[in-house]
Short mmCIF file of C-alpha atoms in Angstrom, two decimals:
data_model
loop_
_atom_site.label_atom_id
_atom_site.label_comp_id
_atom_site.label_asym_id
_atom_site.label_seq_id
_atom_site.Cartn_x
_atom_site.Cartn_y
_atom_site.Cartn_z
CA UNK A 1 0.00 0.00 0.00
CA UNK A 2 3.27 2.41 0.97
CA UNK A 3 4.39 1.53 -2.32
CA UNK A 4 1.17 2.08 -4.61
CA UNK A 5 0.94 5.55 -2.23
CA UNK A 6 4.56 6.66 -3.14
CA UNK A 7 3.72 5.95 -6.98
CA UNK A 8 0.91 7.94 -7.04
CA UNK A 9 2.25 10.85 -5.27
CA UNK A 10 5.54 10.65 -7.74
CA UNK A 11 2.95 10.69 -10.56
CA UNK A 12 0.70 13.78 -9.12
CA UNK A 13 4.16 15.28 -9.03
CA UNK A 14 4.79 15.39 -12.35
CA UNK A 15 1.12 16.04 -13.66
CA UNK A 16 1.42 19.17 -11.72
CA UNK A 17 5.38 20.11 -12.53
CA UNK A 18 3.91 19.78 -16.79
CA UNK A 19 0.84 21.97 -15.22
CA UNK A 20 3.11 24.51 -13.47
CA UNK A 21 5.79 24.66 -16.19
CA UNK A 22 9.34 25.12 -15.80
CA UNK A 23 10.88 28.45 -14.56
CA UNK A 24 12.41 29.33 -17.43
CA UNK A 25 11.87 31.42 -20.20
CA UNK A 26 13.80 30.84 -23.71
CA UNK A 27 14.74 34.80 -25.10
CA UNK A 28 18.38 35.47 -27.06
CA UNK A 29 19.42 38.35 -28.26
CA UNK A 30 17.86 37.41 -31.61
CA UNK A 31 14.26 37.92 -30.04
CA UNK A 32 15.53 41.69 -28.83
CA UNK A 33 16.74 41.94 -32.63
CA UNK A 34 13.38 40.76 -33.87
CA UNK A 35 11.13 43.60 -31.24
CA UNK A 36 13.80 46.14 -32.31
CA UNK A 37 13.42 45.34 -36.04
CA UNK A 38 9.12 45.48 -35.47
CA UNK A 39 9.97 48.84 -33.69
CA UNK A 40 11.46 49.98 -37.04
CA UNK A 41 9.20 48.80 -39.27
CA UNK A 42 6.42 50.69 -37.83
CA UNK A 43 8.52 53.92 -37.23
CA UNK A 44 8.76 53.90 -40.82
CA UNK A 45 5.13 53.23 -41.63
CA UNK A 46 4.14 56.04 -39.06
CA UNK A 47 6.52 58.49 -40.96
CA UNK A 48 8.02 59.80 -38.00
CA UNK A 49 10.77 62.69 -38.35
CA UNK A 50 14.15 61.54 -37.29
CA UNK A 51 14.23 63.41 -34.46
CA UNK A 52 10.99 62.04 -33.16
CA UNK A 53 12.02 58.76 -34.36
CA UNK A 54 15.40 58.82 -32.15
CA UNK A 55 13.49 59.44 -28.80
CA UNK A 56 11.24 56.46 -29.75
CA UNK A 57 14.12 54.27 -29.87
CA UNK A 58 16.05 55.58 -26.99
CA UNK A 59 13.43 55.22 -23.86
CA UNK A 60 12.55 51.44 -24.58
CA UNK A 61 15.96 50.45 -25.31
CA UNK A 62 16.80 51.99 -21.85
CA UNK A 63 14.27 50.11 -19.82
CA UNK A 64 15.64 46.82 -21.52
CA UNK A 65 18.96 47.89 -20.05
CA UNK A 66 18.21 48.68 -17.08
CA UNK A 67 16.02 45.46 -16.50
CA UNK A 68 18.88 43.25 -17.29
CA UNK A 69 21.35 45.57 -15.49
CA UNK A 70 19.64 44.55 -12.22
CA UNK A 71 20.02 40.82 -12.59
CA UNK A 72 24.24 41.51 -13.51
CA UNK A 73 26.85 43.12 -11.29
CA UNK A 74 28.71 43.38 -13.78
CA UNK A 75 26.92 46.59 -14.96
CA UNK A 76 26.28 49.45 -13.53
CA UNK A 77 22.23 51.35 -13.83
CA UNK A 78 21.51 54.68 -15.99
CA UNK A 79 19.59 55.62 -12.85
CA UNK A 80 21.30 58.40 -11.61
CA UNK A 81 23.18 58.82 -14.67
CA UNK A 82 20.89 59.90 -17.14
CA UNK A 83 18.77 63.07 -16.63
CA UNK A 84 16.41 62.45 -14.33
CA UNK A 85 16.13 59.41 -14.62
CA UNK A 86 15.54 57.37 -10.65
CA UNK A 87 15.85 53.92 -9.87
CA UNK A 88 13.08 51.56 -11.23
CA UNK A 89 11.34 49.30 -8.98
CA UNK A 90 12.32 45.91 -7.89
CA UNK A 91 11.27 42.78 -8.33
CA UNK A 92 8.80 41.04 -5.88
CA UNK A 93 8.56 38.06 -6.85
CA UNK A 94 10.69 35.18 -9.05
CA UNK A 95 10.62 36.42 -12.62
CA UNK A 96 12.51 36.19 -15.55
CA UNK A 97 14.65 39.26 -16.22
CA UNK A 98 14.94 38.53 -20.16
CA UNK A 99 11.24 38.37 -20.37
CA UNK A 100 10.48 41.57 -18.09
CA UNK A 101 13.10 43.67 -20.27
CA UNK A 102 11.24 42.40 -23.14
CA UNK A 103 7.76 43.38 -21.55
CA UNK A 104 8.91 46.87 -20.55
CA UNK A 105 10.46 47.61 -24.53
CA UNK A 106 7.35 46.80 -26.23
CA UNK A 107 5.22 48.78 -23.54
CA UNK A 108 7.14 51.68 -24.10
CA UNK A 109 7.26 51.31 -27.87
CA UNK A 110 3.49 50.88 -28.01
CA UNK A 111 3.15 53.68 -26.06
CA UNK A 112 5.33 56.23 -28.20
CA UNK A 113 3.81 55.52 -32.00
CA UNK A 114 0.28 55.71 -33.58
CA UNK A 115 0.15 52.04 -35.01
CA UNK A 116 -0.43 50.55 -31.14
CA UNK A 117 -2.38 47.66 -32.71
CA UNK A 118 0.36 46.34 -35.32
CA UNK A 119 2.78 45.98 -31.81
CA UNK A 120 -0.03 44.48 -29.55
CA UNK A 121 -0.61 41.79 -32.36
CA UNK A 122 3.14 41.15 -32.48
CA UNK A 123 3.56 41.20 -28.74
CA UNK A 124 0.80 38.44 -28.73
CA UNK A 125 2.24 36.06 -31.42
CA UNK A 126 5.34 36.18 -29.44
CA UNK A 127 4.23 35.70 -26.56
CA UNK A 128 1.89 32.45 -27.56
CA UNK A 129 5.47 30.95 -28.21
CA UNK A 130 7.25 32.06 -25.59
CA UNK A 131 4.92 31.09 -23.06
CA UNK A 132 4.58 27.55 -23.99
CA UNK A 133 5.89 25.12 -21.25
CA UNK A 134 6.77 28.12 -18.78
CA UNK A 135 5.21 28.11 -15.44
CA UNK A 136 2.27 30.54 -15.73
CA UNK A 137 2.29 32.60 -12.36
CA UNK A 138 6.38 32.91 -13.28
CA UNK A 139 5.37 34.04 -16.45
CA UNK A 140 2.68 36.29 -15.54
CA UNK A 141 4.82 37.59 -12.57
CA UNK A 142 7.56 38.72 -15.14
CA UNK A 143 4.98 40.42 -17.78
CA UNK A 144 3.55 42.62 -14.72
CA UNK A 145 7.25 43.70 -13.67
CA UNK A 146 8.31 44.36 -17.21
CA UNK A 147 4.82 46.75 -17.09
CA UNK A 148 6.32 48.42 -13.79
CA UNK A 149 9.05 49.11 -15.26
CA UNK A 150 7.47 50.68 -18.32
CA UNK A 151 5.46 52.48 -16.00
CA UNK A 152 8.10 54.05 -14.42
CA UNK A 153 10.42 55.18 -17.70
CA UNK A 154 7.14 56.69 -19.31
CA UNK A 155 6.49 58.85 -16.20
CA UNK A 156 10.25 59.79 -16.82
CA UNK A 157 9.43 60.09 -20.53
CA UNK A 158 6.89 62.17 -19.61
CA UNK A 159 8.66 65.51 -18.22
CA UNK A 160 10.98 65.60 -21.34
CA UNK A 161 9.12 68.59 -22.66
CA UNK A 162 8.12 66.76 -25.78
CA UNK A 163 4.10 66.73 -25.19
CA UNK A 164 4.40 70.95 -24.75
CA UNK A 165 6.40 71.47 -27.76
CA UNK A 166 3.50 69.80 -29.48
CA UNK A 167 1.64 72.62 -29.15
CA UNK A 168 4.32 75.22 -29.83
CA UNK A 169 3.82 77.58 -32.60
CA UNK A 170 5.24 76.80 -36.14
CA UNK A 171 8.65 77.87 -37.68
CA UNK A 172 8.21 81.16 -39.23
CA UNK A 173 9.73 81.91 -42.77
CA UNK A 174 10.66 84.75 -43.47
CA UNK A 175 12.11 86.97 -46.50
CA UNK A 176 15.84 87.00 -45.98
CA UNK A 177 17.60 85.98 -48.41
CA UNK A 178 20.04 84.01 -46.21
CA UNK A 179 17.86 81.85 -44.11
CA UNK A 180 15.97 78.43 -44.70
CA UNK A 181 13.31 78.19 -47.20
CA UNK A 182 11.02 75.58 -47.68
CA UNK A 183 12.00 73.18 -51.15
CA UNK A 184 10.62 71.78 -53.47
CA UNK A 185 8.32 69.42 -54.59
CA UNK A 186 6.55 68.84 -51.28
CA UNK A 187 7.97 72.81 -49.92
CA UNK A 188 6.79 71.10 -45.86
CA UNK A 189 7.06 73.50 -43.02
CA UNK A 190 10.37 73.20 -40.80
CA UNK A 191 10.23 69.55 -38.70
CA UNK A 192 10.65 70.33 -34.78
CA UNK A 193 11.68 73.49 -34.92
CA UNK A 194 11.71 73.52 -31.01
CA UNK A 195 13.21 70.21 -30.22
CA UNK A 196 15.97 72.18 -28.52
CA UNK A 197 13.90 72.23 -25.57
CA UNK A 198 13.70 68.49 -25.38
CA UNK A 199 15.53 67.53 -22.08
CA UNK A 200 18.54 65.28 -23.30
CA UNK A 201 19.57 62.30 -21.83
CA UNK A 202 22.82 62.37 -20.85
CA UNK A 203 24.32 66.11 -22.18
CA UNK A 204 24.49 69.18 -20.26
CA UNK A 205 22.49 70.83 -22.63
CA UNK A 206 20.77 71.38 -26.16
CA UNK A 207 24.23 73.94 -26.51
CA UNK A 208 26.94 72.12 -24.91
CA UNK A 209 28.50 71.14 -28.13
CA UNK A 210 27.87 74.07 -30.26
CA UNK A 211 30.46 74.54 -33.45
CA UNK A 212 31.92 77.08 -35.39
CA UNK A 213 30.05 79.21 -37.00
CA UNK A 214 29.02 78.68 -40.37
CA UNK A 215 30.30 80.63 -43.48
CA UNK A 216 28.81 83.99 -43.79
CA UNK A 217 26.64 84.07 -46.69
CA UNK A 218 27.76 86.18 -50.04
CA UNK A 219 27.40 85.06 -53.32
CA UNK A 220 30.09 87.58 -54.64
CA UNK A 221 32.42 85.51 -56.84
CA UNK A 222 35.39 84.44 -54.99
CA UNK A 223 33.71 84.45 -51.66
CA UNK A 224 34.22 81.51 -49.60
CA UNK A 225 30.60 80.57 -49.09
CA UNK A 226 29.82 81.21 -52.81
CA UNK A 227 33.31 78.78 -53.38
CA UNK A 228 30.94 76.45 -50.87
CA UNK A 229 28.12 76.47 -53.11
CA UNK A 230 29.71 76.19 -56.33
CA UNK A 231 31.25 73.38 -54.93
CA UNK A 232 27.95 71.60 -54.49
CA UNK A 233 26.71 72.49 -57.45
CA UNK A 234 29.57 71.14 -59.47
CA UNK A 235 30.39 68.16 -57.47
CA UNK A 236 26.04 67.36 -58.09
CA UNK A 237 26.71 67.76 -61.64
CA UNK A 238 29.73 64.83 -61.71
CA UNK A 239 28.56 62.01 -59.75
CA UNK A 240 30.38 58.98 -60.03
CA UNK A 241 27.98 55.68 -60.28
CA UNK A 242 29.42 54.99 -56.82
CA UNK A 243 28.98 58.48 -55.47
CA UNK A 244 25.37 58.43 -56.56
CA UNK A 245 25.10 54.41 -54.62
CA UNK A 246 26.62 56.27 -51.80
CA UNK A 247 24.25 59.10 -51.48
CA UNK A 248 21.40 56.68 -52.17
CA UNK A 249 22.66 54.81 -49.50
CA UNK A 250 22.51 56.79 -46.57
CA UNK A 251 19.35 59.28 -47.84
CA UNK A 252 16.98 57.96 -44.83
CA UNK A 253 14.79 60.25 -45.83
CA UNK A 254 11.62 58.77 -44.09
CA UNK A 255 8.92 60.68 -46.66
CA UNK A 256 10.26 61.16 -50.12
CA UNK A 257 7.91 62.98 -52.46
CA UNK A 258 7.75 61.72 -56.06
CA UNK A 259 6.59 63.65 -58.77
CA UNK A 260 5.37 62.76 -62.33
CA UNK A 261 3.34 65.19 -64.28
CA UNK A 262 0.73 66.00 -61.90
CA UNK A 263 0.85 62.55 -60.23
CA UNK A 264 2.38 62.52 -56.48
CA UNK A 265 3.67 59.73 -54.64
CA UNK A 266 5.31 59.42 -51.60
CA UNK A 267 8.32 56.59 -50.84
CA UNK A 268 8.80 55.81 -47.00
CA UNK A 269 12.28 54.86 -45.93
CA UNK A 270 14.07 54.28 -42.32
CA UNK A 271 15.44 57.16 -40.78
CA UNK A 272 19.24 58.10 -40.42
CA UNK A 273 18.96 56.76 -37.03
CA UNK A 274 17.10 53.69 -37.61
CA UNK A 275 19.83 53.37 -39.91
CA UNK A 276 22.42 53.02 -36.81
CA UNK A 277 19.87 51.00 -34.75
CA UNK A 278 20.54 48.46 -37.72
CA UNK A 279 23.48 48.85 -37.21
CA UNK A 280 23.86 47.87 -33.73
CA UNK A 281 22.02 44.69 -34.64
CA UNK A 282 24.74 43.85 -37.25
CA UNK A 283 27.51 44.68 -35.02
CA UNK A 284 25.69 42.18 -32.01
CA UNK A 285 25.29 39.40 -34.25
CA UNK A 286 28.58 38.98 -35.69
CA UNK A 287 29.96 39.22 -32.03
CA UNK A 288 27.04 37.13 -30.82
CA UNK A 289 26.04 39.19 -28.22
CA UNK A 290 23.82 37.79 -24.56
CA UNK A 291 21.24 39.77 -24.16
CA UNK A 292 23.15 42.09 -21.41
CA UNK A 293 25.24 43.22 -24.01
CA UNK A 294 22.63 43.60 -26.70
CA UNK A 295 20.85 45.87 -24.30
CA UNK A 296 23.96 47.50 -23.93
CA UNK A 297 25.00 48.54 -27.17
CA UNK A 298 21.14 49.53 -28.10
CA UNK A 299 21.16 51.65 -25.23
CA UNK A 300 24.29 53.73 -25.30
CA UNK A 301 23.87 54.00 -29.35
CA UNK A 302 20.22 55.34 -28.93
CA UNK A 303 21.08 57.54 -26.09
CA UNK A 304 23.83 59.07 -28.65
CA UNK A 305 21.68 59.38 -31.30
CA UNK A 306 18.60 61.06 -29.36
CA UNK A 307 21.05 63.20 -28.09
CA UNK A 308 23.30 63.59 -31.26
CA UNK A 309 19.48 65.04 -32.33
CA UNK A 310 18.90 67.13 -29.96
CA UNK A 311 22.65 68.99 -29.89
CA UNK A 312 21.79 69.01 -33.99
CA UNK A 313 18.31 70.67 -34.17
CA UNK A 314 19.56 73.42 -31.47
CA UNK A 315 22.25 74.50 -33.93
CA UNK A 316 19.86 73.91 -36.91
CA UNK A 317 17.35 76.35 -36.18
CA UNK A 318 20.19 79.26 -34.43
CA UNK A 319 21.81 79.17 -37.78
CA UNK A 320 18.60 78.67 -40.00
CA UNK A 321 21.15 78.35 -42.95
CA UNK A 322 19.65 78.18 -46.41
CA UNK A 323 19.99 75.41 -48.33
CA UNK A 324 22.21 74.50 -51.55
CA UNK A 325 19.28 73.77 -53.76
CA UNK A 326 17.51 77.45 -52.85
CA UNK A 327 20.62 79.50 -53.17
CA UNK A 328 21.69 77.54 -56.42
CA UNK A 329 18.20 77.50 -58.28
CA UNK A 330 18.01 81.48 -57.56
CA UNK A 331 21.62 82.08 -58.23
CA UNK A 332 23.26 79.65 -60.32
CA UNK A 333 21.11 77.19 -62.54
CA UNK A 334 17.78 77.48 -61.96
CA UNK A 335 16.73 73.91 -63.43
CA UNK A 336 19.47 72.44 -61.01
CA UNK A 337 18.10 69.71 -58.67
CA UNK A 338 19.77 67.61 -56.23
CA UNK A 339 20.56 64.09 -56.33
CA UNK A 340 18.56 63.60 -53.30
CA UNK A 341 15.24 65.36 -52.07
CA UNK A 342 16.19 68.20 -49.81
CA UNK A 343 14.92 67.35 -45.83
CA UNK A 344 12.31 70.09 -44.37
CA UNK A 345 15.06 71.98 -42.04
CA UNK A 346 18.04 74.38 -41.96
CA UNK A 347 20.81 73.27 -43.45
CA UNK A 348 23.84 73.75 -40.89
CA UNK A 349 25.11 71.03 -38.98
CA UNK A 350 24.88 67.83 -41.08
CA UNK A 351 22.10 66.01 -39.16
CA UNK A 352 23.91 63.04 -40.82
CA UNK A 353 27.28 64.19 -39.53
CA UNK A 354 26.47 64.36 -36.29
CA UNK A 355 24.42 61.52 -35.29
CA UNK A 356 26.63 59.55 -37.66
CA UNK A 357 29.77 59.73 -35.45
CA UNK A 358 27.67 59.91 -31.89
CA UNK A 359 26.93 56.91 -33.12
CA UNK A 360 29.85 55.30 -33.94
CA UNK A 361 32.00 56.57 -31.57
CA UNK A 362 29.17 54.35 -29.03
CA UNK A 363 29.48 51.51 -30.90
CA UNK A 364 33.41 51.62 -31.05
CA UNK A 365 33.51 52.06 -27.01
CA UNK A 366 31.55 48.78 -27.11
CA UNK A 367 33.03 46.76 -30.24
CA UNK A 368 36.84 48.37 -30.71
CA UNK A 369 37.58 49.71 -33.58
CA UNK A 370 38.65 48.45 -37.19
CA UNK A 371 35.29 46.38 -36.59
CA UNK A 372 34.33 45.24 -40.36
CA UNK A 373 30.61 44.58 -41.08
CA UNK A 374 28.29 44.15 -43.81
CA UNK A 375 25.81 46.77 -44.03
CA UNK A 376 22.39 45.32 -45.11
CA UNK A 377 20.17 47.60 -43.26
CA UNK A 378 18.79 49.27 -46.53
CA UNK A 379 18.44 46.12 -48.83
CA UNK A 380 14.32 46.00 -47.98
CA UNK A 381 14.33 49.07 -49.19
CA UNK A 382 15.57 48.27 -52.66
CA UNK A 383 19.24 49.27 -51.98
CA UNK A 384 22.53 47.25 -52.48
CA UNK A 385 25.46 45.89 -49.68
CA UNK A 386 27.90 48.07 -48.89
CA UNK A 387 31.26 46.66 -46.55
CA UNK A 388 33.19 48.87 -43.82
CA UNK A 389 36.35 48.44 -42.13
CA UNK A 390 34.89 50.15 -38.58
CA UNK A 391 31.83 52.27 -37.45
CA UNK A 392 34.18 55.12 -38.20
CA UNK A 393 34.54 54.12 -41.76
CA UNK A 394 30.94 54.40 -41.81
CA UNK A 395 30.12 57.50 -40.48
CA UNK A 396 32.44 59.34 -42.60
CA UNK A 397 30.79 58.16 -45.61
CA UNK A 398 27.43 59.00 -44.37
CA UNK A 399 28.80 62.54 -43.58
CA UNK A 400 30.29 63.21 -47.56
CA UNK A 401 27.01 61.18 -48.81
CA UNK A 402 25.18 64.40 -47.97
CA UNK A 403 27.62 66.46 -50.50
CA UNK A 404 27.30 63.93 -53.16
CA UNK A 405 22.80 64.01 -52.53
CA UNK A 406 23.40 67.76 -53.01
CA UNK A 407 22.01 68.90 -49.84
CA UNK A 408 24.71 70.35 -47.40
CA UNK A 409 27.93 72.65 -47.94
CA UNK A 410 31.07 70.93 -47.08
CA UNK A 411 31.32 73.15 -43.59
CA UNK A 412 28.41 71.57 -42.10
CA UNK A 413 29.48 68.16 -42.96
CA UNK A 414 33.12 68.83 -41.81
CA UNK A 415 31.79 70.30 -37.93
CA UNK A 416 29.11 68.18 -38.18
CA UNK A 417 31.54 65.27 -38.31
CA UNK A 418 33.51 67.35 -35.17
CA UNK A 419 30.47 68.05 -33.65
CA UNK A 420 28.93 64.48 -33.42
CA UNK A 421 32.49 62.86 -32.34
CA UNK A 422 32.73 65.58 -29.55
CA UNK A 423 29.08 64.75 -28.43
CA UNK A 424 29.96 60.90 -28.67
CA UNK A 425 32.72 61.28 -26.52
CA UNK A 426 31.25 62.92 -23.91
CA UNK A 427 28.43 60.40 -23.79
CA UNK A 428 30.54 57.46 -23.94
CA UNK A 429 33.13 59.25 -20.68
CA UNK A 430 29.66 60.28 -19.16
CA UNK A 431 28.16 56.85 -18.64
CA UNK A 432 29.17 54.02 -16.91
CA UNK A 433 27.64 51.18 -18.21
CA UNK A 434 29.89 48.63 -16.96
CA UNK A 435 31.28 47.74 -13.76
CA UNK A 436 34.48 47.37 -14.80
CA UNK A 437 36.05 45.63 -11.66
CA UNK A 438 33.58 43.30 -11.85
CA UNK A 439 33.51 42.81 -15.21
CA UNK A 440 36.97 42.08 -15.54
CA UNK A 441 36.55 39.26 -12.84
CA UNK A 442 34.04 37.31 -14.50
CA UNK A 443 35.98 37.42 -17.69
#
C-alpha cells in the first residue's frame, strides 16, 4: 500500500510540474533583434521625423537595459546617470529578467507611436510561443514587472518637454535671403523646430556642443561661401555611379515625395537613425552578443543618437542656414536639382554628420575599432550591400554622402563630423555602463 501511495504521489508530481511549467523562459538576443526590427518597421510606416524617431528608440531600449542591469553586477544602472532618470522598482517576486526587459520595450514602444495595434498583435504572437511550457504565475509575474518598469520610464518620458512642444507655434519663414526656405516638390514646413527644448539624456544641454560658425553668406564671386556652393553644385553635376550608390545609401529620408506630371507619390524609408539602430544589430550578431550586451549597445547608441538630435536641431534652427538647392536655383542654374530630395530643415550642422559619429564613436567604445561589417540595413528598401572596415569608416561616408545628394555645404558636414564625435565622446566618458572591476573578474 506504501508503495502504490509513493507511486501515485511521484505521478501527481509530475502532472502538476507539466501543469506549473518550468521556470524558465527561452529569449536570445535574436528575439531583442526581432522587437527592435518590429519597432522599425512601424517607425517607418508612421513616418516619424528623425528626431521624433530617435526618442522612440532611446526610452525602450533603456528600460531593456536597465532590467537586465539589475540581474548583472557586472553593470552598472543609468539611474542616476541619465537626466532624471531614478531607480526603477524591484522585483517582488521570481521572474525572468529577459522576459520583463522584453515586456517593458514593447510597452514603451506601443506607447510612443500611432500604429499601437500592429505591436499588440506582435507582442501576442510572441508571446503564444514564448509562453509555452513556462510556469504561468512565473510568467505572468515577469509580464507585470516588465509593465512596472514601463510604467516608471514613461512617467520619466513624460517631463521631457516633448508633449508641450507639441503645441508650440510653427517655424516662421521669413524673406531674408540668407535663411531656410522651404523646397521643393513637397515645400513642408520646418520639422521640430523647437526640439531644442527636449531635455537630453545624458548632455548638459541642447548647446553644450555648439560649433563654429558657419560661413557667412555672399554670393560675390570668390567668396568663400559662394566657393561652398559652387562646390555643391559642381560636385552634383559629376557624380560617379558609386557616389550616386553612396548618397542613395545613406538618404533615410523617411517621406520622399515623387513627382510625375501631376501625379504625387510618396516613398517611406528608415530614418538616419534607424539606420544606426541596424546597425547595432549587425555589429551584435557577428559578435554574438547575450542579451546584457545587446541591451547595452542599443542603449548607449540610442542615447547618442537622441542626443546627437537634440545637440543638432539646437544648432539647426540658431543658424537657420539656407539650403544648396535654394541659393543655387536662384543664383546659379535654376533647373538644377539635387541628387537627393532636400529634408524640411536648416541646413547647418549635417544632421547626418552628427548623429553619424555619436553613433559610432558608441558603438566603437563597445566593439573596438577596425570592426568590419556588412551593411544590409537598406536592402528591404531596394538598396545594395555596402562593406566597412569600422563604425568610423561608416560615419564618414554617411557625412560626404550628404555632398554627393546635393544637400549640405562641405562646412556643415566637416563640424558636423567634429560636432557628433565631440558629443559621442562625452556620452561614452559620461556613462558608466559597466562595472568594470567586476567585469573584468568574470571574464
Amino acid at each position: 500500500m506504501k508503495k502504490y501511495f509513493l507511486i501515485v504521489l511521484a505521478c501527481s508530481l509530475a502532472v502538476l510540474a507539466c501543469d506549473n511549467g518550468v521556470k524558465e523562459v527561452n529569449i536570445e538576443s535574436d528575439v531583442y533583434h526581432q522587437t527592435m526590427d518590429k519597432l522599425s518597421e512601424i517607425i517607418v510606416h508612421d513616418i516619424f521625423s528623425p528626431p521624433v524617431a530617435s526618442r522612440i528608440y532611446a526610452y525602450p531600449s533603456i528600460a531593456m537595459y536597465e532590467v537586465l542591469a539589475q540581474n548583472n553586477p557586472s553593470y552598472n544602472p543609468l539611474a542616476g546617470q541619465l537626466t532624471e532618470l531614478t531607480p526603477i522598482p524591484r522585483p517582488t517576486e521570481e521572474i525572468s529578467y529577459e522576459l520583463a526587459a522584453l515586456e517593458a520595450f514593447i510597452k514603451i514602444g506601443t506607447a510612443l507611436i500611432f500604429s499601437e495595434a500592429d505591436m499588440d498583435a506582435y507582442r501576442e504572437e510572441l508571446y503564444k510561443e514564448l509562453k509555452k511550457g513556462v510556469n504561468k504565475q512565473y510568467f505572468e509575474a515577469s509580464l507585470a514587472y516588465g509593465g512596472q518598469v514601463a510604467k516608471h520610464i514613461l512617467e520619466w518620458a513624460d517631463g521631457d518637454m516633448y508633449k508641450q512642444t507639441r503645441t508650440y507655434p510653427k517655424f516662421t519663414v521669413t524673406n531674408d535671403p540668407t535663411r531656410w526656405q522651404p523646397t521643393p516638390p513637397g515645400y513642408f514646413e520646418a520639422i521640430e523646430p523647437h526640439w531644442t527644448k527636449i531635455r537630453p539624456f545624458a548632455i548638459d544641454s541642447s548647446t553644450q556642443f555648439v560649433p563654429e560658425r558657419p560661413t557667412a553668406f555672399n554670393m560675390e564671386k570668390n567668396s568663400p561661401f559662394y566657393k561652398e556652393v559652387m562646390e555643391v553644385y559642381e560636385v552634383g553635376k559629376n557624380l560617379s555611379q558609386e557616389q550616386k550608390e553612396i548618397a542613395s545609401f545613406w538618404d533615410c529620408n523617411p517621406y520622399v515625395m515623387n513627382v510625375t506630371g501631376h501625379v504625387m507619390a510618396a516613398t517611406k524609408k528608415i530614418t538616419p537613425g534607424g539606420h544606426w539602430i541596424g546597425i547595432v544589430k549587425i555589429a551584435c550578431k557577428k559578435a554574438e552578443t547575450d542579451p546584457m550586451k545587446t541591451a547595452e549597445a542599443y542603449a548607449l547608441t540610442s542615447i547618442a543618437l537622441a542626443d546627437g538630435f537634440i545637440s543638432c536641431w539646437d544648432e539647426k534652427f540658431r543658424s537657420n542656414l539656407i539650403r544648396p538647392e535654394t541659393v543655387i536655383n536662384k543664383y546659379i542654374d535654376e533647373e538644377w536639382v539635387p541628387l537627393l530630395q532636400t529634408p524640411p530643415f536648416p541646413e547647418y550642422t549635417s544632421g547626418h554628420s552628427v548623429i553619424s559619429n555619436a553613433a559610432a564613436t558608441a558603438l566603437t567604445s563597445i566593439f573596438g575599432d577596425n570592426f568590419s561589417f556588412r551593411d544590409d540595413t537598406e536592402v528591404k528598401y531596394g538598396l545594395t550591400v555596402r562593406e566597412f572596415d569600422s563604425f568610423f569608416d561608416a560615419s564618414e561616408e554617411a557625412a560626404i554622402s550628404r555632398l554627393y545628394g546635393g544637400i549640405h555645404y562641405m562646412p556643415a558636414i566637416e563640424n558636423g563630423v567634429t560636432q557628433g564625435r565631440k558629443l559621442g565622446d562625452y556620452v561614452v566618458d559620461k556613462l558608466k555602463l559597466r562595472n568594470e572591476a567586476l567585469a573584468e573578474n568574470n571574464e
